[in-house]
């Protein structure tokens, strides 16, 4: 029982500490080409994912019933390190944690990056709200930011950190 509690605490700590440093705020451009800027912003607003879209991505990444080869597109660079998904799944299963992506999903100052808050729900604990979880739009799909996934694995199952997590981001 104590081992699961320590893992759950590590999971909560990893998510709470490692993920609150996301970029937020208003980034107004000083460039005179407002036509291009407005077009890009308008396209991004139309393409913004919903919390349900991102929930699907996150749930698939940690689902023990989904084969690894069907998870590779849920994390940036996931195809480089399929072992990441074994570690993510183990962390979620061992701690009993589930995740719930909350509205609103906000566009970042950088194109194709969206942030959302995620409720970390663990047995016998109040949900913990984690702000600034990043998702990246690539090739028409939303993917969990690699750093977020690596922080989770590093703090919960440090003996299973894939080499991709040790590379410069």
PDB file of C-alpha atoms in Angstrom:
ATOM      1  CA  UNK A   1       0.000   0.000   0.000  1.00  0.00           C
ATOM      2  CA  UNK A   2       2.812   2.426   0.860  1.00  0.00           C
ATOM      3  CA  UNK A   3       4.562   1.775  -2.474  1.00  0.00           C
ATOM      4  CA  UNK A   4       1.456   2.769  -4.458  1.00  0.00           C
ATOM      5  CA  UNK A   5       0.994   5.852  -2.254  1.00  0.00           C
ATOM      6  CA  UNK A   6       4.576   6.956  -2.900  1.00  0.00           C
ATOM      7  CA  UNK A   7       4.092   6.514  -6.635  1.00  0.00           C
ATOM      8  CA  UNK A   8       0.834   8.426  -6.484  1.00  0.00           C
ATOM      9  CA  UNK A   9       2.537  11.212  -4.552  1.00  0.00           C
ATOM     10  CA  UNK A  10       5.401  11.250  -7.054  1.00  0.00           C
ATOM     11  CA  UNK A  11       2.902  11.425  -9.907  1.00  0.00           C
ATOM     12  CA  UNK A  12       1.091  14.344  -8.310  1.00  0.00           C
ATOM     13  CA  UNK A  13       4.370  16.114  -7.569  1.00  0.00           C
ATOM     14  CA  UNK A  14       5.664  15.588 -11.093  1.00  0.00           C
ATOM     15  CA  UNK A  15       2.513  16.893 -12.644  1.00  0.00           C
ATOM     16  CA  UNK A  16       2.136  19.782 -10.255  1.00  0.00           C
ATOM     17  CA  UNK A  17       5.748  20.972 -10.246  1.00  0.00           C
ATOM     18  CA  UNK A  18       6.999  20.098 -13.679  1.00  0.00           C
ATOM     19  CA  UNK A  19       4.039  21.290 -15.632  1.00  0.00           C
ATOM     20  CA  UNK A  20       3.126  24.659 -14.213  1.00  0.00           C
ATOM     21  CA  UNK A  21       5.895  26.445 -16.081  1.00  0.00           C
ATOM     22  CA  UNK A  22       4.074  26.695 -19.380  1.00  0.00           C
ATOM     23  CA  UNK A  23       3.937  29.830 -21.420  1.00  0.00           C
ATOM     24  CA  UNK A  24       0.848  31.846 -20.815  1.00  0.00           C
ATOM     25  CA  UNK A  25      -0.310  35.346 -21.411  1.00  0.00           C
ATOM     26  CA  UNK A  26      -0.796  37.612 -24.320  1.00  0.00           C
ATOM     27  CA  UNK A  27       1.852  37.873 -27.016  1.00  0.00           C
ATOM     28  CA  UNK A  28       1.004  40.814 -29.200  1.00  0.00           C
ATOM     29  CA  UNK A  29       3.078  41.170 -32.301  1.00  0.00           C
ATOM     30  CA  UNK A  30       4.673  44.485 -33.235  1.00  0.00           C
ATOM     31  CA  UNK A  31       5.131  43.467 -36.866  1.00  0.00           C
ATOM     32  CA  UNK A  32       3.474  45.742 -39.380  1.00  0.00           C
ATOM     33  CA  UNK A  33       2.160  42.847 -41.519  1.00  0.00           C
ATOM     34  CA  UNK A  34      -1.179  42.531 -39.741  1.00  0.00           C
ATOM     35  CA  UNK A  35      -2.834  40.726 -42.655  1.00  0.00           C
ATOM     36  CA  UNK A  36      -0.574  37.684 -42.267  1.00  0.00           C
ATOM     37  CA  UNK A  37      -0.763  37.862 -38.491  1.00  0.00           C
ATOM     38  CA  UNK A  38      -4.562  38.070 -38.514  1.00  0.00           C
ATOM     39  CA  UNK A  39      -4.897  35.222 -40.998  1.00  0.00           C
ATOM     40  CA  UNK A  40      -2.648  32.974 -38.911  1.00  0.00           C
ATOM     41  CA  UNK A  41      -4.474  33.844 -35.705  1.00  0.00           C
ATOM     42  CA  UNK A  42      -7.853  33.277 -37.339  1.00  0.00           C
ATOM     43  CA  UNK A  43      -6.774  29.865 -38.689  1.00  0.00           C
ATOM     44  CA  UNK A  44      -5.429  28.857 -35.298  1.00  0.00           C
ATOM     45  CA  UNK A  45      -8.649  29.856 -33.563  1.00  0.00           C
ATOM     46  CA  UNK A  46     -10.710  27.744 -35.969  1.00  0.00           C
ATOM     47  CA  UNK A  47      -8.407  24.739 -35.566  1.00  0.00           C
ATOM     48  CA  UNK A  48      -8.243  24.860 -31.757  1.00  0.00           C
ATOM     49  CA  UNK A  49      -8.973  21.479 -30.217  1.00  0.00           C
ATOM     50  CA  UNK A  50     -11.621  20.920 -27.587  1.00  0.00           C
ATOM     51  CA  UNK A  51     -10.970  19.403 -24.187  1.00  0.00           C
ATOM     52  CA  UNK A  52     -12.635  16.221 -25.486  1.00  0.00           C
ATOM     53  CA  UNK A  53     -10.166  16.077 -28.412  1.00  0.00           C
ATOM     54  CA  UNK A  54      -7.196  16.315 -26.047  1.00  0.00           C
ATOM     55  CA  UNK A  55      -8.799  13.923 -23.553  1.00  0.00           C
ATOM     56  CA  UNK A  56      -8.873  11.289 -26.281  1.00  0.00           C
ATOM     57  CA  UNK A  57      -5.156  11.788 -26.957  1.00  0.00           C
ATOM     58  CA  UNK A  58      -4.167  11.610 -23.290  1.00  0.00           C
ATOM     59  CA  UNK A  59      -6.397   8.620 -22.514  1.00  0.00           C
ATOM     60  CA  UNK A  60      -5.020   6.663 -25.480  1.00  0.00           C
ATOM     61  CA  UNK A  61      -1.412   7.387 -24.442  1.00  0.00           C
ATOM     62  CA  UNK A  62      -1.868   5.706 -21.042  1.00  0.00           C
ATOM     63  CA  UNK A  63      -4.486   3.059 -21.866  1.00  0.00           C
ATOM     64  CA  UNK A  64      -3.137  -0.441 -21.139  1.00  0.00           C
ATOM     65  CA  UNK A  65      -5.624  -1.894 -23.645  1.00  0.00           C
ATOM     66  CA  UNK A  66      -4.280   0.099 -26.598  1.00  0.00           C
ATOM     67  CA  UNK A  67      -1.281  -1.501 -28.334  1.00  0.00           C
ATOM     68  CA  UNK A  68       1.883   0.605 -28.297  1.00  0.00           C
ATOM     69  CA  UNK A  69       1.962   0.951 -32.093  1.00  0.00           C
ATOM     70  CA  UNK A  70      -1.420   2.721 -31.861  1.00  0.00           C
ATOM     71  CA  UNK A  71      -0.096   5.169 -29.242  1.00  0.00           C
ATOM     72  CA  UNK A  72       2.959   6.425 -31.126  1.00  0.00           C
ATOM     73  CA  UNK A  73       1.157   9.470 -32.492  1.00  0.00           C
ATOM     74  CA  UNK A  74      -0.084  10.640 -29.082  1.00  0.00           C
ATOM     75  CA  UNK A  75       3.235  12.145 -27.912  1.00  0.00           C
ATOM     76  CA  UNK A  76       5.647  14.358 -29.834  1.00  0.00           C
ATOM     77  CA  UNK A  77       8.512  12.112 -30.947  1.00  0.00           C
ATOM     78  CA  UNK A  78       6.692   9.020 -29.693  1.00  0.00           C
ATOM     79  CA  UNK A  79       7.766   6.945 -32.689  1.00  0.00           C
ATOM     80  CA  UNK A  80      11.388   7.458 -31.566  1.00  0.00           C
ATOM     81  CA  UNK A  81      10.762   5.795 -28.206  1.00  0.00           C
ATOM     82  CA  UNK A  82       7.906   3.302 -28.047  1.00  0.00           C
ATOM     83  CA  UNK A  83       9.130   2.297 -24.573  1.00  0.00           C
ATOM     84  CA  UNK A  84       7.837   5.675 -23.348  1.00  0.00           C
ATOM     85  CA  UNK A  85       4.293   4.347 -23.596  1.00  0.00           C
ATOM     86  CA  UNK A  86       5.028   1.320 -21.433  1.00  0.00           C
ATOM     87  CA  UNK A  87       6.358   3.679 -18.789  1.00  0.00           C
ATOM     88  CA  UNK A  88       3.410   6.089 -19.108  1.00  0.00           C
ATOM     89  CA  UNK A  89       0.928   3.236 -18.855  1.00  0.00           C
ATOM     90  CA  UNK A  90       2.744   1.713 -15.880  1.00  0.00           C
ATOM     91  CA  UNK A  91       2.777   5.055 -14.073  1.00  0.00           C
ATOM     92  CA  UNK A  92      -0.951   5.510 -14.602  1.00  0.00           C
ATOM     93  CA  UNK A  93      -1.908   1.932 -13.726  1.00  0.00           C
ATOM     94  CA  UNK A  94       0.371   1.677 -10.653  1.00  0.00           C
ATOM     95  CA  UNK A  95      -0.903   4.925  -9.165  1.00  0.00           C
ATOM     96  CA  UNK A  96      -4.536   4.403 -10.196  1.00  0.00           C
ATOM     97  CA  UNK A  97      -4.430   7.863 -11.757  1.00  0.00           C
ATOM     98  CA  UNK A  98      -6.802   9.078 -14.416  1.00  0.00           C
ATOM     99  CA  UNK A  99      -6.690  12.384 -16.230  1.00  0.00           C
ATOM    100  CA  UNK A 100      -9.469  14.753 -17.216  1.00  0.00           C
ATOM    101  CA  UNK A 101      -8.708  17.590 -19.655  1.00  0.00           C
ATOM    102  CA  UNK A 102     -10.697  20.705 -18.758  1.00  0.00           C
ATOM    103  CA  UNK A 103     -11.995  23.578 -20.874  1.00  0.00           C
ATOM    104  CA  UNK A 104     -10.866  26.054 -21.967  1.00  0.00           C
ATOM    105  CA  UNK A 105      -8.147  24.942 -24.348  1.00  0.00           C
ATOM    106  CA  UNK A 106      -6.062  27.998 -25.143  1.00  0.00           C
ATOM    107  CA  UNK A 107      -3.734  28.683 -28.050  1.00  0.00           C
ATOM    108  CA  UNK A 108      -0.138  29.412 -27.106  1.00  0.00           C
ATOM    109  CA  UNK A 109       1.834  32.380 -28.389  1.00  0.00           C
ATOM    110  CA  UNK A 110       3.488  29.868 -30.720  1.00  0.00           C
ATOM    111  CA  UNK A 111       1.454  28.481 -33.615  1.00  0.00           C
ATOM    112  CA  UNK A 112       0.107  24.948 -33.283  1.00  0.00           C
ATOM    113  CA  UNK A 113       0.608  24.702 -29.511  1.00  0.00           C
ATOM    114  CA  UNK A 114      -2.346  24.591 -27.135  1.00  0.00           C
ATOM    115  CA  UNK A 115      -2.486  24.543 -23.366  1.00  0.00           C
ATOM    116  CA  UNK A 116      -5.132  23.115 -21.115  1.00  0.00           C
ATOM    117  CA  UNK A 117      -5.621  22.317 -17.479  1.00  0.00           C
ATOM    118  CA  UNK A 118      -5.830  18.656 -16.550  1.00  0.00           C
ATOM    119  CA  UNK A 119      -7.413  17.183 -13.441  1.00  0.00           C
ATOM    120  CA  UNK A 120      -5.253  14.440 -11.979  1.00  0.00           C
ATOM    121  CA  UNK A 121      -7.655  12.058 -10.280  1.00  0.00           C
ATOM    122  CA  UNK A 122      -6.302   9.418  -7.915  1.00  0.00           C
ATOM    123  CA  UNK A 123      -8.116   7.035  -5.603  1.00  0.00           C
ATOM    124  CA  UNK A 124      -9.013   8.454  -2.178  1.00  0.00           C
ATOM    125  CA  UNK A 125      -7.717  11.942  -3.013  1.00  0.00           C
ATOM    126  CA  UNK A 126      -9.179  15.207  -4.128  1.00  0.00           C
ATOM    127  CA  UNK A 127      -8.545  15.913  -7.823  1.00  0.00           C
ATOM    128  CA  UNK A 128      -5.446  18.015  -8.426  1.00  0.00           C
ATOM    129  CA  UNK A 129      -5.702  20.614 -11.181  1.00  0.00           C
ATOM    130  CA  UNK A 130      -2.547  20.909 -13.274  1.00  0.00           C
ATOM    131  CA  UNK A 131      -2.322  24.025 -15.401  1.00  0.00           C
ATOM    132  CA  UNK A 132      -0.374  24.510 -18.590  1.00  0.00           C
ATOM    133  CA  UNK A 133      -0.291  21.011 -20.033  1.00  0.00           C
ATOM    134  CA  UNK A 134       0.832  21.468 -23.628  1.00  0.00           C
ATOM    135  CA  UNK A 135      -0.401  19.729 -26.739  1.00  0.00           C
ATOM    136  CA  UNK A 136       1.114  20.255 -30.168  1.00  0.00           C
ATOM    137  CA  UNK A 137      -0.694  20.094 -33.488  1.00  0.00           C
ATOM    138  CA  UNK A 138       1.380  18.176 -36.024  1.00  0.00           C
ATOM    139  CA  UNK A 139       0.323  16.530 -39.267  1.00  0.00           C
ATOM    140  CA  UNK A 140      -3.336  17.211 -38.497  1.00  0.00           C
ATOM    141  CA  UNK A 141      -3.186  15.496 -35.080  1.00  0.00           C
ATOM    142  CA  UNK A 142      -2.859  16.734 -31.533  1.00  0.00           C
ATOM    143  CA  UNK A 143      -0.012  15.239 -29.528  1.00  0.00           C
ATOM    144  CA  UNK A 144       1.025  15.510 -25.923  1.00  0.00           C
ATOM    145  CA  UNK A 145       4.176  17.573 -25.513  1.00  0.00           C
ATOM    146  CA  UNK A 146       7.231  15.323 -25.114  1.00  0.00           C
ATOM    147  CA  UNK A 147       8.535  17.208 -22.079  1.00  0.00           C
ATOM    148  CA  UNK A 148       5.259  16.698 -20.218  1.00  0.00           C
ATOM    149  CA  UNK A 149       5.297  12.954 -20.925  1.00  0.00           C
ATOM    150  CA  UNK A 150       8.981  12.667 -19.985  1.00  0.00           C
ATOM    151  CA  UNK A 151       8.515  14.600 -16.724  1.00  0.00           C
ATOM    152  CA  UNK A 152       5.773  12.196 -15.754  1.00  0.00           C
ATOM    153  CA  UNK A 153       7.889   9.111 -16.448  1.00  0.00           C
ATOM    154  CA  UNK A 154      11.024  10.580 -14.850  1.00  0.00           C
ATOM    155  CA  UNK A 155       9.248  11.340 -11.598  1.00  0.00           C
ATOM    156  CA  UNK A 156       7.084   8.237 -11.337  1.00  0.00           C
ATOM    157  CA  UNK A 157       9.183   5.397 -12.809  1.00  0.00           C
ATOM    158  CA  UNK A 158      12.738   6.810 -12.993  1.00  0.00           C
ATOM    159  CA  UNK A 159      14.209   3.407 -13.805  1.00  0.00           C
ATOM    160  CA  UNK A 160      12.237   3.305 -17.074  1.00  0.00           C
ATOM    161  CA  UNK A 161      13.066   6.699 -18.582  1.00  0.00           C
ATOM    162  CA  UNK A 162      13.625   6.250 -22.317  1.00  0.00           C
ATOM    163  CA  UNK A 163      16.720   7.862 -23.879  1.00  0.00           C
ATOM    164  CA  UNK A 164      14.535  10.344 -25.785  1.00  0.00           C
ATOM    165  CA  UNK A 165      13.730  11.998 -22.464  1.00  0.00           C
ATOM    166  CA  UNK A 166      17.397  12.665 -21.783  1.00  0.00           C
ATOM    167  CA  UNK A 167      17.927  14.484 -25.080  1.00  0.00           C
ATOM    168  CA  UNK A 168      17.811  18.248 -25.241  1.00  0.00           C
ATOM    169  CA  UNK A 169      14.319  19.474 -25.953  1.00  0.00           C
TER     170      UNK A 169
END
